[in-house]
Coordinates of C-alpha atoms in Angstrom, one line a residue:
X1 CA 189.4 150.1 230.8
X2 CA 188.5 146.1 231.4
X3 CA 188.6 143.0 233.6
X4 CA 187.5 139.4 233.5
X5 CA 187.5 136.8 235.3
X6 CA 185.2 134.0 236.6
X7 CA 183.9 135.2 239.8
X8 CA 183.4 138.6 241.5
X9 CA 183.2 138.8 245.2
X10 CA 183.2 142.6 246.7
X11 CA 183.8 142.6 249.8
X12 CA 187.0 140.9 251.8
X13 CA 184.9 140.0 255.1
X14 CA 184.5 136.7 256.2
X15 CA 182.0 135.9 253.7
X16 CA 183.9 137.6 250.9
X17 CA 186.9 135.3 251.8
X18 CA 185.1 132.2 252.9
X19 CA 183.2 132.1 250.0
X20 CA 186.8 132.5 247.9
X21 CA 188.0 129.9 249.1
X22 CA 185.1 127.2 248.6
X23 CA 185.5 128.0 245.0
X24 CA 186.9 125.8 242.8
X25 CA 190.8 126.5 242.3
X26 CA 190.0 126.1 238.1
X27 CA 188.4 129.9 238.7
X28 CA 189.5 132.7 238.0
X29 CA 188.6 134.9 241.3
X30 CA 188.9 138.5 241.5
X31 CA 188.2 140.4 245.0
X32 CA 188.4 143.8 245.7
X33 CA 187.7 145.9 248.9
X34 CA 186.6 149.8 249.1
X35 CA 190.2 150.1 251.8
X36 CA 192.5 147.7 252.7
X37 CA 191.7 143.8 253.0
X38 CA 191.1 144.1 256.7
X39 CA 188.7 147.5 257.2
X40 CA 185.8 145.4 257.6
X41 CA 183.5 144.4 260.4
X42 CA 185.1 141.3 260.9
X43 CA 187.8 142.3 262.3
X44 CA 186.6 144.1 265.2
X45 CA 184.6 141.2 266.2
X46 CA 185.7 140.1 269.5
X47 CA 183.5 137.5 271.4
X48 CA 183.5 134.8 269.1
X49 CA 181.2 132.6 266.5
X50 CA 178.7 130.2 267.8
X51 CA 178.1 126.4 266.8
X52 CA 175.9 123.4 267.8
X53 CA 178.7 121.2 270.6
X54 CA 177.1 118.5 268.4
X55 CA 174.5 116.5 267.0
X56 CA 172.2 116.6 270.4
X57 CA 172.9 120.5 270.8
X58 CA 171.3 121.5 267.3
X59 CA 167.5 121.3 268.5
X60 CA 168.3 123.9 271.7
X61 CA 170.7 125.7 269.5
X62 CA 168.2 126.5 267.2
X63 CA 165.3 127.3 269.7
X64 CA 167.8 129.3 271.0
X65 CA 168.6 131.2 267.6
X66 CA 164.2 131.6 267.4
X67 CA 163.8 133.0 271.0
X68 CA 166.5 135.8 270.1
X69 CA 164.7 136.4 267.1
X70 CA 161.3 136.8 268.0
X71 CA 160.2 134.2 266.0
X72 CA 160.5 136.4 263.1
X73 CA 163.8 134.4 261.1
X74 CA 163.4 131.9 258.6
X75 CA 163.4 128.7 260.0
X76 CA 164.6 126.9 256.5
X77 CA 167.8 129.4 257.0
X78 CA 168.4 128.6 260.9
X79 CA 168.0 124.4 260.8
X80 CA 171.3 125.4 257.9
X81 CA 172.7 127.5 260.5
X82 CA 172.2 124.9 263.2
X83 CA 173.5 122.0 261.5
X84 CA 176.2 122.8 259.6
X85 CA 177.9 125.3 261.9
X86 CA 180.2 122.5 263.7
X87 CA 181.0 121.0 259.9
X88 CA 183.0 124.6 259.3
X89 CA 184.5 124.7 262.2
X90 CA 186.7 121.7 261.5
X91 CA 187.2 123.6 258.3
X92 CA 189.0 126.4 260.2
X93 CA 190.9 124.1 262.4
X94 CA 191.9 122.4 259.7
X95 CA 193.1 125.6 258.0
X96 CA 195.2 126.6 261.4
X97 CA 192.4 128.9 263.1
X98 CA 193.8 128.7 266.6
X99 CA 190.7 128.5 268.8
X100 CA 191.2 128.6 272.4
X101 CA 191.7 125.7 273.6
X102 CA 190.5 124.1 277.3
X103 CA 191.4 120.4 279.2
X104 CA 192.5 119.2 275.6
X105 CA 189.4 120.4 273.9
X106 CA 187.6 123.9 272.3
X107 CA 187.2 125.7 275.1
X108 CA 183.1 127.7 274.8
X109 CA 182.0 131.0 276.5
X110 CA 178.2 131.8 276.5
X111 CA 176.6 134.8 275.4
X112 CA 172.8 136.7 275.6
X113 CA 170.2 134.4 275.0
X114 CA 172.7 130.9 274.6
X115 CA 171.1 128.7 277.0
X116 CA 174.6 127.1 277.2
X117 CA 178.3 127.8 276.7
X118 CA 179.1 127.2 272.5
X119 CA 180.9 130.3 271.3
X120 CA 184.1 129.2 270.6
X121 CA 187.0 131.9 270.4
X122 CA 190.4 133.8 270.0
X123 CA 190.9 134.7 273.0
X124 CA 188.6 138.6 272.6
X125 CA 190.3 139.1 268.7
X126 CA 188.1 136.1 266.7
X127 CA 187.2 138.0 264.0
X128 CA 191.3 139.8 263.9
X129 CA 192.3 136.3 264.2
X130 CA 190.0 134.5 261.5
X131 CA 190.2 137.6 258.9
X132 CA 194.5 136.7 259.8
X133 CA 193.7 133.0 259.0
X134 CA 191.7 133.3 256.1
X135 CA 194.0 136.3 254.2
X136 CA 197.2 134.1 254.7
X137 CA 194.9 131.0 252.7
X138 CA 193.4 133.4 250.1
X139 CA 197.2 134.7 249.1
X140 CA 198.2 131.2 248.6
X141 CA 196.0 130.9 246.2
X142 CA 197.5 131.4 242.3
X143 CA 193.6 132.0 241.0
X144 CA 192.6 134.8 243.4
X145 CA 193.6 138.2 243.0
X146 CA 192.5 140.8 245.8
X147 CA 192.0 144.9 244.6
X148 CA 191.9 147.1 247.2
X149 CA 191.3 150.3 247.3
X150 CA 188.8 149.5 244.7
X151 CA 185.3 151.2 244.5
X152 CA 182.9 149.4 244.0
X153 CA 180.2 151.9 242.2
X154 CA 177.3 149.2 240.2
X155 CA 176.8 146.1 238.8
X156 CA 176.5 145.0 235.0
X157 CA 172.9 143.8 234.2
X158 CA 171.7 142.0 230.5
X159 CA 168.1 141.1 230.7
X160 CA 168.2 140.5 234.5
X161 CA 171.7 138.6 234.3
X162 CA 174.5 140.4 236.4
X163 CA 177.5 140.2 233.8
X164 CA 179.8 142.2 236.5
X165 CA 180.9 144.8 237.4
X166 CA 182.1 149.1 237.5
X167 CA 184.5 149.9 239.8
X168 CA 186.5 153.7 240.4
X169 CA 190.3 152.5 240.8
X170 CA 192.9 154.7 241.3
X171 CA 190.1 157.9 240.2
X172 CA 190.4 156.1 237.0
X173 CA 186.3 154.2 236.3
X174 CA 186.9 150.6 234.7
X175 CA 184.4 147.3 234.1
X176 CA 185.0 144.6 235.5
X177 CA 182.9 141.3 233.3
X178 CA 182.0 138.1 235.4
X179 CA 180.1 135.3 234.5
X180 CA 178.7 135.5 238.6
X181 CA 179.1 138.6 241.3
X182 CA 179.0 138.1 245.1
X183 CA 178.3 140.6 246.8
X184 CA 179.8 140.6 250.5
X185 CA 180.1 144.3 250.9
X186 CA 179.0 144.4 254.6
X187 CA 176.0 146.2 256.8
X188 CA 175.2 150.3 257.2
X189 CA 176.7 150.8 260.2
X190 CA 178.8 153.3 258.9
X191 CA 176.2 155.1 258.1
X192 CA 175.3 156.1 261.7
X193 CA 176.4 158.8 264.1
X194 CA 176.6 156.3 267.2
X195 CA 178.1 152.9 265.8
X196 CA 180.7 149.9 266.3
X197 CA 180.7 149.6 263.3
X198 CA 183.9 150.6 260.9
X199 CA 183.4 153.6 259.0
X200 CA 183.7 152.6 255.7
X201 CA 180.5 149.9 256.0
X202 CA 177.8 152.6 253.7
X203 CA 175.2 149.8 252.8
X204 CA 176.7 150.0 249.1
X205 CA 175.2 146.8 248.4
X206 CA 171.9 147.7 249.4
X207 CA 172.5 151.2 247.4
X208 CA 173.4 149.1 243.9
X209 CA 169.8 146.6 245.0
X210 CA 167.8 149.4 245.2
X211 CA 169.1 151.0 242.1
X212 CA 168.8 147.7 240.1
X213 CA 165.6 146.8 242.1
X214 CA 166.6 144.1 243.5
X215 CA 164.6 142.4 246.3
X216 CA 165.5 143.9 249.9
X217 CA 164.0 142.5 252.8
X218 CA 163.6 143.3 256.5
X219 CA 165.6 146.6 256.1
X220 CA 164.1 148.0 260.2
X221 CA 165.7 145.3 261.5
X222 CA 168.5 146.7 263.1
X223 CA 170.2 145.6 266.3
X224 CA 172.2 147.7 269.4
X225 CA 174.6 146.1 270.7
X226 CA 173.8 146.9 274.6
X227 CA 177.6 147.6 275.9
X228 CA 179.7 149.9 273.9
X229 CA 182.1 151.8 275.4
X230 CA 180.9 155.8 276.8
X231 CA 183.5 158.3 275.7
X232 CA 182.5 161.9 275.9
X233 CA 183.0 163.9 272.8
X234 CA 183.4 160.9 270.0
X235 CA 183.3 161.5 266.9
X236 CA 184.1 158.5 265.8
X237 CA 183.6 154.0 266.3
X238 CA 182.7 153.1 269.0
X239 CA 184.9 150.1 270.9
X240 CA 183.0 147.3 271.7
X241 CA 183.0 146.0 274.9
X242 CA 181.6 142.4 273.9
X243 CA 179.2 140.5 275.4
X244 CA 181.1 137.1 276.4
X245 CA 182.4 139.7 279.2
X246 CA 179.0 139.4 281.0
X247 CA 179.0 135.9 279.9
X248 CA 181.8 135.3 282.0
X249 CA 179.8 137.3 284.6
X250 CA 180.5 141.0 284.3
X251 CA 177.2 142.9 285.7
X252 CA 175.3 145.6 284.8
X253 CA 174.3 148.8 287.5
X254 CA 173.0 151.4 286.9
X255 CA 173.4 154.6 288.5
X256 CA 172.1 153.6 292.3
X257 CA 174.3 150.6 292.1
X258 CA 171.4 148.8 291.7
X259 CA 171.2 146.4 288.6
X260 CA 168.8 145.8 286.9
X261 CA 168.3 143.7 284.1
X262 CA 169.9 140.3 283.4
X263 CA 172.4 140.2 281.6
X264 CA 171.8 137.5 279.7
X265 CA 168.7 137.9 278.0
X266 CA 168.8 138.7 274.3
X267 CA 170.8 142.2 273.4
X268 CA 167.5 144.3 272.1
X269 CA 166.2 143.6 275.5
X270 CA 169.4 144.5 277.8
X271 CA 169.1 147.9 274.6
X272 CA 166.5 148.8 275.8
X273 CA 166.5 147.7 279.8
X274 CA 169.7 150.2 279.4
X275 CA 168.1 152.8 277.7
X276 CA 165.3 153.5 280.4
X277 CA 167.8 154.0 283.0
X278 CA 170.0 156.6 280.9
X279 CA 166.3 158.4 280.6
X280 CA 165.4 158.6 284.1
X281 CA 168.8 159.6 285.3
X282 CA 170.0 161.4 283.2
X283 CA 173.6 160.0 283.5
X284 CA 174.5 158.6 279.4
X285 CA 175.6 155.4 280.9
X286 CA 175.5 152.6 283.2
X287 CA 178.6 150.0 284.6
X288 CA 179.3 147.3 283.9
X289 CA 181.4 145.7 285.7
X290 CA 184.1 142.6 285.6
X291 CA 186.6 143.9 288.4
X292 CA 185.7 141.4 291.0
X293 CA 187.5 138.7 288.8
X294 CA 191.2 138.2 289.4
X295 CA 193.6 140.8 287.6
X296 CA 195.4 138.0 285.9
X297 CA 192.5 136.1 284.3
X298 CA 191.5 139.7 282.6
X299 CA 194.4 140.2 281.1
X300 CA 194.9 136.4 279.8
X301 CA 191.0 135.9 278.2
X302 CA 190.4 139.8 278.0
X303 CA 193.8 141.5 276.3
X304 CA 192.2 143.8 274.5
X305 CA 189.6 144.9 275.9
X306 CA 192.0 145.8 278.5
X307 CA 194.2 147.4 277.0
X308 CA 191.3 149.3 274.5
X309 CA 190.3 150.9 277.7
X310 CA 193.9 151.2 279.6
X311 CA 194.6 153.6 276.4
X312 CA 191.9 155.7 277.5
X313 CA 192.7 155.9 281.4
X314 CA 190.3 152.9 282.6
X315 CA 191.7 150.2 284.5
X316 CA 189.0 147.2 283.9
X317 CA 191.0 145.0 286.4
X318 CA 190.2 148.3 289.4
X319 CA 187.0 149.4 288.0
X320 CA 183.8 149.1 286.5
X321 CA 183.0 150.4 282.5
X322 CA 180.9 152.9 281.7
X323 CA 178.9 151.4 278.9
X324 CA 175.8 152.3 276.5
X325 CA 174.3 150.6 273.5
X326 CA 175.5 151.6 269.7
X327 CA 174.5 150.6 266.5
X328 CA 175.9 147.6 265.5
X329 CA 173.8 144.8 263.0
X330 CA 172.0 144.6 260.1
X331 CA 169.9 140.8 259.8
X332 CA 168.2 143.3 257.2
X333 CA 169.4 142.7 254.0
X334 CA 169.3 142.2 249.9
X335 CA 166.8 138.7 250.1
X336 CA 168.5 136.3 249.5
X337 CA 167.3 131.9 249.0
X338 CA 169.4 128.6 251.0
X339 CA 171.3 129.1 248.9
X340 CA 172.9 133.2 248.5
X341 CA 170.9 133.6 245.4
X342 CA 169.3 137.0 244.8
X343 CA 165.8 138.1 242.5
X344 CA 168.9 138.6 240.0
X345 CA 170.8 136.0 238.3
X346 CA 174.3 135.5 238.5
X347 CA 174.4 137.8 241.5
X348 CA 174.4 136.5 245.3
X349 CA 174.9 138.2 247.9
X350 CA 176.5 136.8 251.3
X351 CA 177.3 138.0 254.9
X352 CA 175.7 141.3 256.3
X353 CA 174.8 142.8 253.3
X354 CA 172.4 139.3 252.8
X355 CA 168.7 138.8 254.4
X356 CA 169.2 135.7 255.1
X357 CA 166.4 135.5 257.5
X358 CA 168.5 133.7 259.9
X359 CA 168.4 135.7 262.6
X360 CA 164.8 137.5 262.9
X361 CA 164.6 140.4 264.0
X362 CA 167.7 140.5 267.0
X363 CA 170.9 138.2 266.2
X364 CA 171.7 136.0 268.3
X365 CA 175.6 137.3 269.7
X366 CA 178.0 135.4 267.8
X367 CA 175.8 133.9 265.3
X368 CA 176.7 136.8 262.9
X369 CA 180.5 135.1 261.5
X370 CA 178.9 131.8 261.7
X371 CA 176.2 133.2 259.7
X372 CA 178.9 134.5 256.7
X373 CA 181.1 131.2 257.2
X374 CA 178.0 129.3 256.6
X375 CA 176.1 130.6 253.5
X376 CA 179.2 132.4 251.6
X377 CA 179.9 127.9 251.6
X378 CA 176.2 126.9 250.7
X379 CA 176.7 130.1 247.2
X380 CA 179.7 129.0 246.4
X381 CA 178.9 125.5 246.6
X382 CA 176.2 126.7 244.5
X383 CA 178.3 128.5 241.6
X384 CA 180.5 125.8 241.5
X385 CA 178.1 124.0 239.3
X386 CA 176.5 127.1 238.0
X387 CA 180.1 128.7 236.6
X388 CA 180.3 126.6 233.5
X389 CA 177.0 126.4 232.4
X390 CA 177.3 130.3 232.3
X391 CA 178.4 132.8 229.1
X392 CA 180.5 135.2 229.4
X393 CA 179.1 137.9 227.9
X394 CA 180.8 140.8 225.7
X395 CA 179.7 144.4 226.8
X396 CA 178.4 145.9 224.0
X397 CA 178.5 149.4 225.6
X398 CA 180.2 151.3 228.4
X399 CA 177.9 152.9 230.5
X400 CA 178.4 156.4 231.5
X401 CA 180.6 156.5 235.0
X402 CA 180.3 159.2 236.7
X403 CA 184.2 160.4 237.5
X404 CA 183.8 162.0 241.1
X405 CA 184.0 159.7 243.7
X406 CA 182.6 161.8 246.8
X407 CA 179.7 162.2 244.8
X408 CA 179.1 158.5 243.6
X409 CA 179.2 157.5 247.4
X410 CA 177.1 161.0 248.5
X411 CA 174.5 159.9 246.7
X412 CA 174.4 156.2 247.3
X413 CA 174.1 157.0 251.2
X414 CA 171.7 158.9 250.5
X415 CA 169.6 156.3 248.6
X416 CA 169.8 153.5 251.7
X417 CA 169.4 156.6 254.7
X418 CA 166.3 157.1 252.8
X419 CA 165.1 154.3 251.9
X420 CA 165.1 152.9 255.6
X421 CA 164.1 156.3 257.1
X422 CA 160.9 155.0 254.4
X423 CA 160.7 151.5 255.5
X424 CA 161.2 152.4 259.5
X425 CA 159.5 154.8 261.9
X426 CA 162.3 154.6 264.8
X427 CA 165.2 156.2 263.1
X428 CA 165.0 160.2 262.2
X429 CA 167.2 161.7 260.0
X430 CA 169.9 163.0 262.8
X431 CA 170.6 159.4 263.4
X432 CA 172.9 159.6 260.9
X433 CA 175.7 160.6 259.1
X434 CA 175.1 162.1 255.5

């Protein structure tokens, strides 16, 4: 079997969807995802989307991003992120994204390492609401087709040009010929035993880059979120307790009932402080208290967190939340330029699978959705000018494809884990799901 299209997008999170919506409508676009289109980390994002409040706030926003990232950021990428933030938020508003309002304007909250309130949000389900908004808009475009339950296993290459991809759908392999391929397949959290990520997010883009000698960057830059809900004997995804609780005043306490860290320091600093308390006390969590706030306010501002904790027998309006760090975000990835182009011609990477360098070694809170939006639009803008110059390829030989999907998945995971272990001294094999 084979399939021909102008643009092939791997992944249906914010970066893939927003890229598709910014491409020309005369293109035929195929999007694929390994499970449901809603099985992405975007759907789990709680806190919000960072944005410069206005032109005057851009230098401060840049400064906060650089400081959180240990000044290991790509300064050009940071300038683009902050400068182009507001126009993209305005686009989302025009598309019907129901951001929370306050006194007639947007409501802004604050999270770790931001010097002011500049994060827009949809209650505490920003990612889910954003994803649904984008999915609805994508489904209204007749030129965009989505294949769910489709496993992407490799790209097709001729003379360092990507000419399509190999996928397995309903147990059958087939070839997709495309003028341009966009990798928007997410991070690596599903490789970890202790993570807030979807289990399906297993570094597929990184595996494909390794197999095809595509440049990678900063694979050791992996962020642990300080406050995932602690549950005994849990073998599934950890439920995230959004940093926006701390932005709204929640306090961290150790086993002695003492505050031990400033709650809105950068995530890596807070996570290390919590790990220290856990090692010292021998208790595998610390407590995050928000119960001093009015009950109605908690339920209205954080309905998802309230309900999810309640399901577990925990009433956050009356008691503190046991939390501990968990793997959360991948700042490294496939190296890209300012238009999300990889080292291979006609191949782009956007979202968490890409390394724009914007985050440095520690992502500033709520910059993830923003990066997916800003740099996927830049990718689309470049693709819009390039596709007409690319001649559609005709595959001469059908490549051999391993039909055993489980074996393919196992090999891809092993490839990524091996490379992560090689590039980082902080991890060892038992951190990972093999």
